[in-house]
């Protein structure tokens, strides 16, 4: 597969978008509404943060719309937030919109366990390019037993949020096409008391996948395999049978990842008028989405999630220009390096 494929894919999506929005051109700008969740407060320590113990990071506060909140004496913080968001949406300009994104990282996969087992240098420079070892497979890695437990814990948390905190559940569910996310989203939202009008029917979107490295854990299964494993899921239009993007010993650049993260967010906002949107993705991909949204860096552990209250503004004029880059070449070692220090991540320690 040639590196220009990703550029062609992006050009195709731009052409589709242009078609839906005849002249004059517009583009969407995203900003984060501050002061609602602890995760976007610079003083919150991401590595020590427990989203389950802290009500998803929802800050205890009043909102300017509390006085008109139905049953305001008994309303929970989440109910007052929902009233605030719906007021923002009914009072904003016609080119503005507010949405609450729930961004969840998959539970631990076999690739995560293998990286810990072999150490990061040996993983990056040798093992990650293989499909697995003689006992486990990490190509398009499945969840480990602890990874399944992590997702089940988030499921219990959602059950508590819906029942006790009266949190508004997601109206739409999107997932990366990689197996660990397909499993995580199912375990997370199964058997919940969701409203009939917004049932749990995930939509698989190619560009919510992890940053594409030479690691086989970033190569997805075919559409037929995904459909066989998860028959109730839907696919975005144009989702291809075979992975068009993963390439042996080639890696997408971070610049390209942010460009396609913006495309996939735009695609969601242009095709879906939901206010509560769940996305199940990856550490690197959620970091990229946060950059596009203008949220500070917030690293998630496996199985963790964060909410982001987003203001999307449709502005006149073309998107500021971006240029996709060719995939980078990846260097590996012929045999696993013995050095464990992370300074060997460029594989200069190959022996
Ligand atoms: C953040 O939390 C981690 C883990 O608990 C801790 O090691 C680190 O020192 C903390 N950082 C700051 C700046 O407090
Ligand atoms: C919010 O207040 C409740 C008690 O009303 C408390 O249990 C909870 O820890 C507080 N949450 C935060 C994020 O401060
Ligand atoms: C394969 O990798 C896993 C780590 O995910 C490890 O637990 C297992 O011992 C390895 N098997 C062999 C034969 O090295
Ligand atoms: C677009 O969003 C960014 C933050 O994501 C913000 O800094 C910038 O001012 C916004 N631009 C416009 C024109 O609104």
mmCIF file of C-alpha atoms and ligand atoms in Angstrom:
data_model
loop_
_atom_site.group_PDB
_atom_site.id
_atom_site.type_symbol
_atom_site.label_atom_id
_atom_site.label_comp_id
_atom_site.label_asym_id
_atom_site.label_seq_id
_atom_site.Cartn_x
_atom_site.Cartn_y
_atom_site.Cartn_z
ATOM 1 C CA UNK A 1 0.000 0.000 0.000
ATOM 2 C CA UNK A 2 1.406 3.369 -1.015
ATOM 3 C CA UNK A 3 1.705 6.281 1.468
ATOM 4 C CA UNK A 4 -0.413 8.472 -0.790
ATOM 5 C CA UNK A 5 -3.420 6.301 0.074
ATOM 6 C CA UNK A 6 -4.152 8.196 3.267
ATOM 7 C CA UNK A 7 -3.952 11.531 1.436
ATOM 8 C CA UNK A 8 -6.330 10.170 -1.197
ATOM 9 C CA UNK A 9 -8.705 9.047 1.540
ATOM 10 C CA UNK A 10 -8.655 12.494 3.135
ATOM 11 C CA UNK A 11 -9.157 14.224 -0.223
ATOM 12 C CA UNK A 12 -12.156 11.966 -0.824
ATOM 13 C CA UNK A 13 -13.769 12.995 2.477
ATOM 14 C CA UNK A 14 -13.111 16.698 1.735
ATOM 15 C CA UNK A 15 -14.825 16.246 -1.616
ATOM 16 C CA UNK A 16 -17.856 14.691 0.085
ATOM 17 C CA UNK A 17 -17.987 17.493 2.660
ATOM 18 C CA UNK A 18 -17.688 20.131 -0.048
ATOM 19 C CA UNK A 19 -20.585 18.513 -1.842
ATOM 20 C CA UNK A 20 -22.825 18.649 1.260
ATOM 21 C CA UNK A 21 -21.928 22.297 1.856
ATOM 22 C CA UNK A 22 -22.066 24.239 -1.391
ATOM 23 C CA UNK A 23 -20.309 27.645 -1.560
ATOM 24 C CA UNK A 24 -19.533 29.585 0.552
ATOM 25 C CA UNK A 25 -17.160 27.190 2.290
ATOM 26 C CA UNK A 26 -17.365 26.835 6.049
ATOM 27 C CA UNK A 27 -15.333 25.004 8.662
ATOM 28 C CA UNK A 28 -15.869 23.997 12.274
ATOM 29 C CA UNK A 29 -13.771 25.365 15.148
ATOM 30 C CA UNK A 30 -13.827 23.515 18.460
ATOM 31 C CA UNK A 31 -13.224 24.940 21.925
ATOM 32 C CA UNK A 32 -13.656 23.456 25.385
ATOM 33 C CA UNK A 33 -16.079 25.045 27.865
ATOM 34 C CA UNK A 34 -13.892 25.448 30.974
ATOM 35 C CA UNK A 35 -14.887 25.079 34.616
ATOM 36 C CA UNK A 36 -17.245 22.108 34.180
ATOM 37 C CA UNK A 37 -14.924 19.111 34.529
ATOM 38 C CA UNK A 38 -11.793 18.765 36.666
ATOM 39 C CA UNK A 39 -9.892 17.124 33.791
ATOM 40 C CA UNK A 40 -9.443 20.401 31.935
ATOM 41 C CA UNK A 41 -8.230 22.229 35.056
ATOM 42 C CA UNK A 42 -4.418 22.561 34.752
ATOM 43 C CA UNK A 43 -4.009 21.748 38.462
ATOM 44 C CA UNK A 44 -5.555 18.253 38.110
ATOM 45 C CA UNK A 45 -2.893 15.518 38.063
ATOM 46 C CA UNK A 46 -3.939 13.159 35.250
ATOM 47 C CA UNK A 47 -1.871 10.200 36.438
ATOM 48 C CA UNK A 48 -3.395 10.299 39.917
ATOM 49 C CA UNK A 49 -6.951 11.076 38.795
ATOM 50 C CA UNK A 50 -9.735 8.571 39.548
ATOM 51 C CA UNK A 51 -12.710 9.414 37.316
ATOM 52 C CA UNK A 52 -14.929 6.805 38.989
ATOM 53 C CA UNK A 53 -14.308 8.067 42.523
ATOM 54 C CA UNK A 54 -14.853 11.694 41.449
ATOM 55 C CA UNK A 55 -18.220 11.529 39.641
ATOM 56 C CA UNK A 56 -16.452 11.601 36.223
ATOM 57 C CA UNK A 57 -14.701 14.819 37.284
ATOM 58 C CA UNK A 58 -17.922 16.852 37.325
ATOM 59 C CA UNK A 59 -17.242 19.981 39.388
ATOM 60 C CA UNK A 60 -19.723 20.823 42.168
ATOM 61 C CA UNK A 61 -20.928 24.290 41.244
ATOM 62 C CA UNK A 62 -23.908 26.371 40.293
ATOM 63 C CA UNK A 63 -24.720 27.272 36.670
ATOM 64 C CA UNK A 64 -26.279 30.544 35.504
ATOM 65 C CA UNK A 65 -29.403 28.564 34.489
ATOM 66 C CA UNK A 66 -30.047 26.790 37.827
ATOM 67 C CA UNK A 67 -33.001 28.995 38.744
ATOM 68 C CA UNK A 68 -34.985 27.703 35.748
ATOM 69 C CA UNK A 69 -33.985 24.050 36.229
ATOM 70 C CA UNK A 70 -37.030 21.794 36.675
ATOM 71 C CA UNK A 71 -37.373 20.515 40.260
ATOM 72 C CA UNK A 72 -34.240 22.483 41.107
ATOM 73 C CA UNK A 73 -34.327 21.645 44.822
ATOM 74 C CA UNK A 74 -33.871 17.934 44.118
ATOM 75 C CA UNK A 75 -31.996 18.092 40.805
ATOM 76 C CA UNK A 76 -28.558 16.444 40.817
ATOM 77 C CA UNK A 77 -25.397 18.168 39.551
ATOM 78 C CA UNK A 78 -25.749 16.193 36.295
ATOM 79 C CA UNK A 79 -29.394 17.209 35.881
ATOM 80 C CA UNK A 80 -28.486 20.864 36.401
ATOM 81 C CA UNK A 81 -25.647 20.425 33.889
ATOM 82 C CA UNK A 82 -28.081 18.914 31.356
ATOM 83 C CA UNK A 83 -30.382 21.905 31.837
ATOM 84 C CA UNK A 84 -27.407 24.266 31.416
ATOM 85 C CA UNK A 85 -26.308 22.544 28.191
ATOM 86 C CA UNK A 86 -29.821 22.563 26.740
ATOM 87 C CA UNK A 87 -30.109 26.283 27.633
ATOM 88 C CA UNK A 88 -26.760 26.984 25.971
ATOM 89 C CA UNK A 89 -28.004 25.198 22.854
ATOM 90 C CA UNK A 90 -31.320 27.015 22.723
ATOM 91 C CA UNK A 91 -29.789 30.460 23.308
ATOM 92 C CA UNK A 92 -26.607 30.317 21.206
ATOM 93 C CA UNK A 93 -26.171 31.692 17.704
ATOM 94 C CA UNK A 94 -27.271 29.506 14.806
ATOM 95 C CA UNK A 95 -23.641 28.696 13.919
ATOM 96 C CA UNK A 96 -22.858 27.490 17.451
ATOM 97 C CA UNK A 97 -23.556 24.224 19.178
ATOM 98 C CA UNK A 98 -22.616 22.542 22.458
ATOM 99 C CA UNK A 99 -22.009 18.813 22.857
ATOM 100 C CA UNK A 100 -20.776 16.625 25.676
ATOM 101 C CA UNK A 101 -18.260 14.051 24.477
ATOM 102 C CA UNK A 102 -17.437 10.993 26.567
ATOM 103 C CA UNK A 103 -14.014 9.818 25.362
ATOM 104 C CA UNK A 104 -13.120 6.327 26.585
ATOM 105 C CA UNK A 105 -9.889 4.378 26.196
ATOM 106 C CA UNK A 106 -10.129 0.598 25.679
ATOM 107 C CA UNK A 107 -9.269 -1.784 28.511
ATOM 108 C CA UNK A 108 -5.897 -3.534 28.607
ATOM 109 C CA UNK A 109 -5.161 -5.507 25.419
ATOM 110 C CA UNK A 110 -2.603 -8.249 24.758
ATOM 111 C CA UNK A 111 -0.329 -5.671 23.129
ATOM 112 C CA UNK A 112 -0.293 -3.596 26.364
ATOM 113 C CA UNK A 113 0.534 -6.700 28.412
ATOM 114 C CA UNK A 114 3.279 -7.702 25.955
ATOM 115 C CA UNK A 115 4.861 -4.244 26.029
ATOM 116 C CA UNK A 116 5.064 -4.478 29.836
ATOM 117 C CA UNK A 117 6.389 -8.046 29.627
ATOM 118 C CA UNK A 118 9.175 -7.388 27.084
ATOM 119 C CA UNK A 119 9.921 -3.765 28.029
ATOM 120 C CA UNK A 120 9.294 -0.838 25.701
ATOM 121 C CA UNK A 121 12.580 -0.921 23.684
ATOM 122 C CA UNK A 122 12.317 -4.632 22.831
ATOM 123 C CA UNK A 123 8.606 -4.169 22.158
ATOM 124 C CA UNK A 124 9.001 -1.207 19.817
ATOM 125 C CA UNK A 125 12.141 -2.413 18.065
ATOM 126 C CA UNK A 126 11.256 -6.068 17.624
ATOM 127 C CA UNK A 127 8.184 -7.776 19.105
ATOM 128 C CA UNK A 128 5.522 -5.219 18.134
ATOM 129 C CA UNK A 129 6.171 -5.935 14.443
ATOM 130 C CA UNK A 130 5.321 -9.627 14.939
ATOM 131 C CA UNK A 131 1.750 -10.928 15.165
ATOM 132 C CA UNK A 132 2.410 -12.459 18.598
ATOM 133 C CA UNK A 133 4.532 -15.073 20.340
ATOM 134 C CA UNK A 134 3.873 -18.804 20.669
ATOM 135 C CA UNK A 135 1.259 -18.293 23.386
ATOM 136 C CA UNK A 136 -0.593 -15.027 22.642
ATOM 137 C CA UNK A 137 -1.567 -12.952 19.608
ATOM 138 C CA UNK A 138 -1.320 -9.164 19.720
ATOM 139 C CA UNK A 139 -2.062 -8.314 16.076
ATOM 140 C CA UNK A 140 -5.370 -6.374 16.340
ATOM 141 C CA UNK A 141 -5.131 -7.272 20.029
ATOM 142 C CA UNK A 142 -8.104 -8.527 22.010
ATOM 143 C CA UNK A 143 -8.720 -7.578 25.651
ATOM 144 C CA UNK A 144 -6.871 -9.492 28.362
ATOM 145 C CA UNK A 145 -8.829 -10.733 31.394
ATOM 146 C CA UNK A 146 -7.859 -7.571 33.363
ATOM 147 C CA UNK A 147 -8.923 -5.478 30.333
ATOM 148 C CA UNK A 148 -12.365 -7.119 30.389
ATOM 149 C CA UNK A 149 -12.640 -6.386 34.124
ATOM 150 C CA UNK A 150 -11.725 -2.725 33.521
ATOM 151 C CA UNK A 151 -14.536 -2.345 30.990
ATOM 152 C CA UNK A 152 -16.992 -4.106 33.335
ATOM 153 C CA UNK A 153 -16.032 -1.655 36.083
ATOM 154 C CA UNK A 154 -16.894 1.250 33.767
ATOM 155 C CA UNK A 155 -20.200 -0.487 32.990
ATOM 156 C CA UNK A 156 -21.032 -0.561 36.730
ATOM 157 C CA UNK A 157 -20.050 3.104 36.932
ATOM 158 C CA UNK A 158 -22.445 3.983 34.085
ATOM 159 C CA UNK A 159 -25.168 2.011 35.810
ATOM 160 C CA UNK A 160 -24.579 4.096 38.960
ATOM 161 C CA UNK A 161 -24.438 7.361 36.959
ATOM 162 C CA UNK A 162 -27.763 6.653 35.256
ATOM 163 C CA UNK A 163 -29.559 5.474 38.399
ATOM 164 C CA UNK A 164 -28.172 7.718 41.163
ATOM 165 C CA UNK A 165 -26.602 10.747 39.488
ATOM 166 C CA UNK A 166 -29.240 11.021 36.721
ATOM 167 C CA UNK A 167 -26.530 11.545 34.131
ATOM 168 C CA UNK A 168 -27.834 11.959 30.588
ATOM 169 C CA UNK A 169 -26.632 8.867 28.699
ATOM 170 C CA UNK A 170 -24.938 9.058 25.288
ATOM 171 C CA UNK A 171 -27.327 9.423 22.365
ATOM 172 C CA UNK A 172 -24.761 8.077 19.883
ATOM 173 C CA UNK A 173 -21.935 5.603 20.227
ATOM 174 C CA UNK A 174 -18.833 5.629 18.024
ATOM 175 C CA UNK A 175 -15.911 3.270 18.084
ATOM 176 C CA UNK A 176 -12.512 2.695 16.550
ATOM 177 C CA UNK A 177 -12.477 -0.352 14.261
ATOM 178 C CA UNK A 178 -9.775 -2.051 16.351
ATOM 179 C CA UNK A 179 -10.916 -5.150 18.221
ATOM 180 C CA UNK A 180 -10.026 -3.938 21.731
ATOM 181 C CA UNK A 181 -12.376 -0.960 21.276
ATOM 182 C CA UNK A 182 -15.151 -3.043 19.709
ATOM 183 C CA UNK A 183 -15.033 -5.250 22.821
ATOM 184 C CA UNK A 184 -14.683 -2.358 25.272
ATOM 185 C CA UNK A 185 -17.680 -0.394 24.009
ATOM 186 C CA UNK A 186 -19.856 -3.523 24.160
ATOM 187 C CA UNK A 187 -18.822 -4.374 27.730
ATOM 188 C CA UNK A 188 -19.168 -0.714 28.794
ATOM 189 C CA UNK A 189 -22.719 -0.097 27.580
ATOM 190 C CA UNK A 190 -24.300 -3.535 27.818
ATOM 191 C CA UNK A 191 -27.424 -4.084 29.972
ATOM 192 C CA UNK A 192 -27.860 -0.429 30.892
ATOM 193 C CA UNK A 193 -31.202 1.228 31.307
ATOM 194 C CA UNK A 194 -30.829 3.347 28.156
ATOM 195 C CA UNK A 195 -33.800 5.256 26.720
ATOM 196 C CA UNK A 196 -35.588 3.401 23.890
ATOM 197 C CA UNK A 197 -35.053 6.277 21.477
ATOM 198 C CA UNK A 198 -31.252 6.047 21.781
ATOM 199 C CA UNK A 199 -30.459 2.332 21.870
ATOM 200 C CA UNK A 200 -26.884 1.074 22.019
ATOM 201 C CA UNK A 201 -25.955 0.647 18.355
ATOM 202 C CA UNK A 202 -22.272 1.519 17.878
ATOM 203 C CA UNK A 203 -21.029 3.008 14.624
ATOM 204 C CA UNK A 204 -17.557 1.894 13.541
ATOM 205 C CA UNK A 205 -15.483 4.791 12.197
ATOM 206 C CA UNK A 206 -12.100 4.245 10.557
ATOM 207 C CA UNK A 207 -10.522 7.507 11.687
ATOM 208 C CA UNK A 208 -11.119 6.901 15.398
ATOM 209 C CA UNK A 209 -8.408 4.204 15.153
ATOM 210 C CA UNK A 210 -5.089 4.454 16.974
ATOM 211 C CA UNK A 211 -2.135 6.325 15.472
ATOM 212 C CA UNK A 212 -0.966 4.010 12.702
ATOM 213 C CA UNK A 213 2.455 2.626 13.546
ATOM 214 C CA UNK A 214 4.275 -0.416 12.184
ATOM 215 C CA UNK A 215 2.955 -2.340 15.201
ATOM 216 C CA UNK A 216 0.600 -5.128 14.183
ATOM 217 C CA UNK A 217 -1.773 -4.063 16.986
ATOM 218 C CA UNK A 218 -2.634 -1.042 14.792
ATOM 219 C CA UNK A 219 -3.685 -3.207 11.801
ATOM 220 C CA UNK A 220 -7.405 -3.852 11.857
ATOM 221 C CA UNK A 221 -9.383 -6.944 10.962
ATOM 222 C CA UNK A 222 -11.516 -7.055 7.810
ATOM 223 C CA UNK A 223 -15.031 -5.627 7.760
ATOM 224 C CA UNK A 224 -16.420 -9.179 7.433
ATOM 225 C CA UNK A 225 -14.536 -10.307 10.530
ATOM 226 C CA UNK A 226 -15.776 -7.284 12.508
ATOM 227 C CA UNK A 227 -19.335 -7.895 11.331
ATOM 228 C CA UNK A 228 -19.107 -11.569 12.324
ATOM 229 C CA UNK A 229 -17.766 -10.653 15.775
ATOM 230 C CA UNK A 230 -20.147 -7.735 16.406
ATOM 231 C CA UNK A 231 -23.276 -8.291 14.287
ATOM 232 C CA UNK A 232 -25.280 -5.419 15.820
ATOM 233 C CA UNK A 233 -22.697 -2.737 14.969
ATOM 234 C CA UNK A 234 -23.050 -0.376 12.018
ATOM 235 C CA UNK A 235 -20.282 0.899 9.770
ATOM 236 C CA UNK A 236 -19.822 4.426 8.502
ATOM 237 C CA UNK A 237 -20.378 4.858 4.761
ATOM 238 C CA UNK A 238 -17.380 3.817 2.710
ATOM 239 C CA UNK A 239 -15.847 1.547 5.367
ATOM 240 C CA UNK A 240 -13.624 -0.808 3.386
ATOM 241 C CA UNK A 241 -13.316 -4.567 3.628
ATOM 242 C CA UNK A 242 -9.518 -4.567 3.987
ATOM 243 C CA UNK A 243 -7.532 -2.114 6.118
ATOM 244 C CA UNK A 244 -6.477 0.558 3.600
ATOM 245 C CA UNK A 245 -4.079 2.391 5.916
ATOM 246 C CA UNK A 246 -1.781 0.065 7.863
ATOM 247 C CA UNK A 247 1.590 -0.584 6.176
ATOM 248 C CA UNK A 248 4.447 -2.812 7.297
ATOM 249 C CA UNK A 249 7.403 -0.772 8.554
ATOM 250 C CA UNK A 250 5.669 2.548 7.890
ATOM 251 C CA UNK A 251 4.040 4.958 10.355
ATOM 252 C CA UNK A 252 1.518 7.789 10.096
ATOM 253 C CA UNK A 253 2.963 11.098 11.353
ATOM 254 C CA UNK A 254 1.353 12.907 14.345
ATOM 255 C CA UNK A 255 0.481 15.781 11.981
ATOM 256 C CA UNK A 256 -1.499 13.424 9.777
ATOM 257 C CA UNK A 257 -3.176 11.875 12.776
ATOM 258 C CA UNK A 258 -4.461 15.277 13.931
ATOM 259 C CA UNK A 259 -5.698 16.056 10.401
ATOM 260 C CA UNK A 260 -7.791 12.887 10.269
ATOM 261 C CA UNK A 261 -8.944 13.331 13.898
ATOM 262 C CA UNK A 262 -10.348 16.721 12.848
ATOM 263 C CA UNK A 263 -11.980 15.069 9.802
ATOM 264 C CA UNK A 264 -13.678 12.394 11.866
ATOM 265 C CA UNK A 265 -14.948 14.907 14.451
ATOM 266 C CA UNK A 266 -16.252 17.146 11.648
ATOM 267 C CA UNK A 267 -17.911 14.132 10.101
ATOM 268 C CA UNK A 268 -19.670 13.313 13.404
ATOM 269 C CA UNK A 269 -20.786 16.922 13.954
ATOM 270 C CA UNK A 270 -22.016 17.287 10.350
ATOM 271 C CA UNK A 271 -23.988 14.039 10.283
ATOM 272 C CA UNK A 272 -25.283 13.706 13.856
ATOM 273 C CA UNK A 273 -27.120 16.374 15.854
ATOM 274 C CA UNK A 274 -26.803 14.491 19.172
ATOM 275 C CA UNK A 275 -25.652 16.459 22.199
ATOM 276 C CA UNK A 276 -24.307 13.475 24.207
ATOM 277 C CA UNK A 277 -21.773 11.509 22.177
ATOM 278 C CA UNK A 278 -19.628 8.572 23.260
ATOM 279 C CA UNK A 279 -16.355 7.710 21.478
ATOM 280 C CA UNK A 280 -14.338 4.598 22.328
ATOM 281 C CA UNK A 281 -10.774 4.904 21.093
ATOM 282 C CA UNK A 282 -7.143 4.761 22.144
ATOM 283 C CA UNK A 283 -4.541 6.573 24.224
ATOM 284 C CA UNK A 284 -2.811 8.184 21.230
ATOM 285 C CA UNK A 285 -6.043 8.868 19.355
ATOM 286 C CA UNK A 286 -7.759 10.495 22.335
ATOM 287 C CA UNK A 287 -4.622 12.645 22.820
ATOM 288 C CA UNK A 288 -4.987 13.718 19.176
ATOM 289 C CA UNK A 289 -8.726 14.448 19.561
ATOM 290 C CA UNK A 290 -7.962 16.553 22.653
ATOM 291 C CA UNK A 291 -5.424 18.615 20.639
ATOM 292 C CA UNK A 292 -8.041 19.225 17.940
ATOM 293 C CA UNK A 293 -10.618 20.235 20.574
ATOM 294 C CA UNK A 294 -8.176 22.589 22.301
ATOM 295 C CA UNK A 295 -8.258 20.548 25.541
ATOM 296 C CA UNK A 296 -5.089 20.259 27.583
ATOM 297 C CA UNK A 297 -3.114 17.017 27.442
ATOM 298 C CA UNK A 298 -4.736 14.399 29.691
ATOM 299 C CA UNK A 299 -3.312 10.893 29.500
ATOM 300 C CA UNK A 300 -5.770 8.087 30.204
ATOM 301 C CA UNK A 301 -4.887 4.733 31.738
ATOM 302 C CA UNK A 302 -6.320 1.642 30.014
ATOM 303 C CA UNK A 303 -10.065 1.515 30.620
ATOM 304 C CA UNK A 304 -10.301 5.188 31.692
ATOM 305 C CA UNK A 305 -12.574 7.847 30.192
ATOM 306 C CA UNK A 306 -13.057 11.606 30.302
ATOM 307 C CA UNK A 307 -15.947 13.935 29.477
ATOM 308 C CA UNK A 308 -15.356 17.113 27.460
ATOM 309 C CA UNK A 309 -17.971 19.848 27.049
ATOM 310 C CA UNK A 310 -17.317 21.161 23.552
ATOM 311 C CA UNK A 311 -18.479 24.294 21.784
ATOM 312 C CA UNK A 312 -18.468 23.821 18.011
ATOM 313 C CA UNK A 313 -18.606 27.012 15.959
ATOM 314 C CA UNK A 314 -19.165 26.926 12.211
ATOM 315 C CA UNK A 315 -17.083 29.694 10.689
ATOM 316 C CA UNK A 316 -17.155 31.141 7.174
ATOM 317 C CA UNK A 317 -14.222 30.472 4.929
ATOM 318 C CA UNK A 318 -11.983 27.531 4.218
ATOM 319 C CA UNK A 319 -10.380 25.443 6.885
ATOM 320 C CA UNK A 320 -6.888 26.775 7.697
ATOM 321 C CA UNK A 321 -4.645 24.883 5.253
ATOM 322 C CA UNK A 322 -3.115 21.590 6.372
ATOM 323 C CA UNK A 323 -0.732 19.397 4.433
ATOM 324 C CA UNK A 324 -0.640 15.652 4.840
ATOM 325 C CA UNK A 325 2.781 14.078 5.037
ATOM 326 C CA UNK A 326 4.081 10.790 3.673
ATOM 327 C CA UNK A 327 4.292 7.913 6.134
ATOM 328 C CA UNK A 328 7.609 7.747 7.973
ATOM 329 C CA UNK A 329 9.933 4.762 7.670
ATOM 330 C CA UNK A 330 10.272 2.673 10.819
ATOM 331 C CA UNK A 331 13.598 1.180 11.918
ATOM 332 C CA UNK A 332 13.579 -2.136 13.756
ATOM 333 C CA UNK A 333 16.092 -4.607 15.162
ATOM 334 C CA UNK A 334 16.840 -8.009 13.590
ATOM 335 C CA UNK A 335 16.865 -9.571 17.062
ATOM 336 C CA UNK A 336 15.362 -8.244 20.297
ATOM 337 C CA UNK A 337 17.603 -5.679 22.006
ATOM 338 C CA UNK A 338 18.623 -6.640 25.527
ATOM 339 C CA UNK A 339 18.710 -3.045 26.802
ATOM 340 C CA UNK A 340 15.641 -2.056 28.807
ATOM 341 C CA UNK A 341 16.299 1.707 29.029
ATOM 342 C CA UNK A 342 13.734 3.724 27.121
ATOM 343 C CA UNK A 343 16.562 5.722 25.481
ATOM 344 C CA UNK A 344 16.704 2.833 23.015
ATOM 345 C CA UNK A 345 13.342 3.684 21.451
ATOM 346 C CA UNK A 346 14.996 4.635 18.173
ATOM 347 C CA UNK A 347 16.409 1.083 18.053
ATOM 348 C CA UNK A 348 19.977 2.407 18.062
ATOM 349 C CA UNK A 349 20.776 -0.292 20.636
ATOM 350 C CA UNK A 350 20.140 -3.171 18.216
ATOM 351 C CA UNK A 351 22.664 -5.945 18.731
HETATM 352 C C1 LIG B 1 0.927 13.065 39.926
HETATM 353 O O1 LIG B 1 0.564 11.787 40.398
HETATM 354 C C2 LIG B 1 1.584 10.808 40.282
HETATM 355 C C3 LIG B 1 1.000 9.450 40.656
HETATM 356 O O2 LIG B 1 0.292 9.493 41.853
HETATM 357 C C4 LIG B 1 2.776 11.203 41.134
HETATM 358 O O3 LIG B 1 3.814 10.248 41.000
HETATM 359 C C5 LIG B 1 3.276 12.574 40.676
HETATM 360 O O4 LIG B 1 4.304 13.023 41.523
HETATM 361 C C6 LIG B 1 2.133 13.594 40.686
HETATM 362 N N1 LIG B 1 2.596 14.841 40.072
HETATM 363 C C7 LIG B 1 2.421 16.012 40.663
HETATM 364 C C8 LIG B 1 2.927 17.183 39.899
HETATM 365 O O5 LIG B 1 1.879 16.134 41.746
HETATM 366 C C1 LIG B 2 -19.285 17.082 45.321
HETATM 367 O O1 LIG B 2 -20.026 17.097 46.518
HETATM 368 C C2 LIG B 2 -20.309 15.804 47.057
HETATM 369 C C3 LIG B 2 -21.163 15.966 48.293
HETATM 370 O O2 LIG B 2 -22.270 16.722 48.005
HETATM 371 C C4 LIG B 2 -19.022 15.086 47.386
HETATM 372 O O3 LIG B 2 -19.304 13.775 47.847
HETATM 373 C C5 LIG B 2 -18.148 15.022 46.137
HETATM 374 O O4 LIG B 2 -16.906 14.462 46.466
HETATM 375 C C6 LIG B 2 -17.953 16.403 45.551
HETATM 376 N N1 LIG B 2 -17.277 16.227 44.262
HETATM 377 C C7 LIG B 2 -16.260 16.991 43.878
HETATM 378 C C8 LIG B 2 -15.693 16.693 42.534
HETATM 379 O O5 LIG B 2 -15.810 17.895 44.555
HETATM 380 C C1 LIG B 3 4.128 -14.177 25.225
HETATM 381 O O1 LIG B 3 3.858 -12.880 25.730
HETATM 382 C C2 LIG B 3 3.120 -12.833 26.932
HETATM 383 C C3 LIG B 3 2.946 -11.371 27.295
HETATM 384 O O2 LIG B 3 1.741 -10.876 26.775
HETATM 385 C C4 LIG B 3 3.854 -13.552 28.031
HETATM 386 O O3 LIG B 3 3.064 -13.554 29.203
HETATM 387 C C5 LIG B 3 4.168 -14.969 27.600
HETATM 388 O O4 LIG B 3 4.980 -15.581 28.598
HETATM 389 C C6 LIG B 3 4.914 -14.946 26.270
HETATM 390 N N1 LIG B 3 5.113 -16.307 25.803
HETATM 391 C C7 LIG B 3 6.325 -16.783 25.526
HETATM 392 C C8 LIG B 3 6.373 -18.202 25.048
HETATM 393 O O5 LIG B 3 7.351 -16.098 25.634
HETATM 394 C C1 LIG B 4 -10.626 28.050 17.414
HETATM 395 O O1 LIG B 4 -10.393 27.211 18.516
HETATM 396 C C2 LIG B 4 -9.209 27.438 19.223
HETATM 397 C C3 LIG B 4 -9.120 26.459 20.366
HETATM 398 O O2 LIG B 4 -9.454 25.154 20.010
HETATM 399 C C4 LIG B 4 -9.131 28.866 19.727
HETATM 400 O O3 LIG B 4 -7.902 29.101 20.349
HETATM 401 C C5 LIG B 4 -9.329 29.829 18.559
HETATM 402 O O4 LIG B 4 -9.389 31.155 19.043
HETATM 403 C C6 LIG B 4 -10.577 29.524 17.773
HETATM 404 N N1 LIG B 4 -10.644 30.387 16.619
HETATM 405 C C7 LIG B 4 -11.692 31.109 16.314
HETATM 406 C C8 LIG B 4 -11.586 31.953 15.092
HETATM 407 O O5 LIG B 4 -12.714 31.077 16.970
#
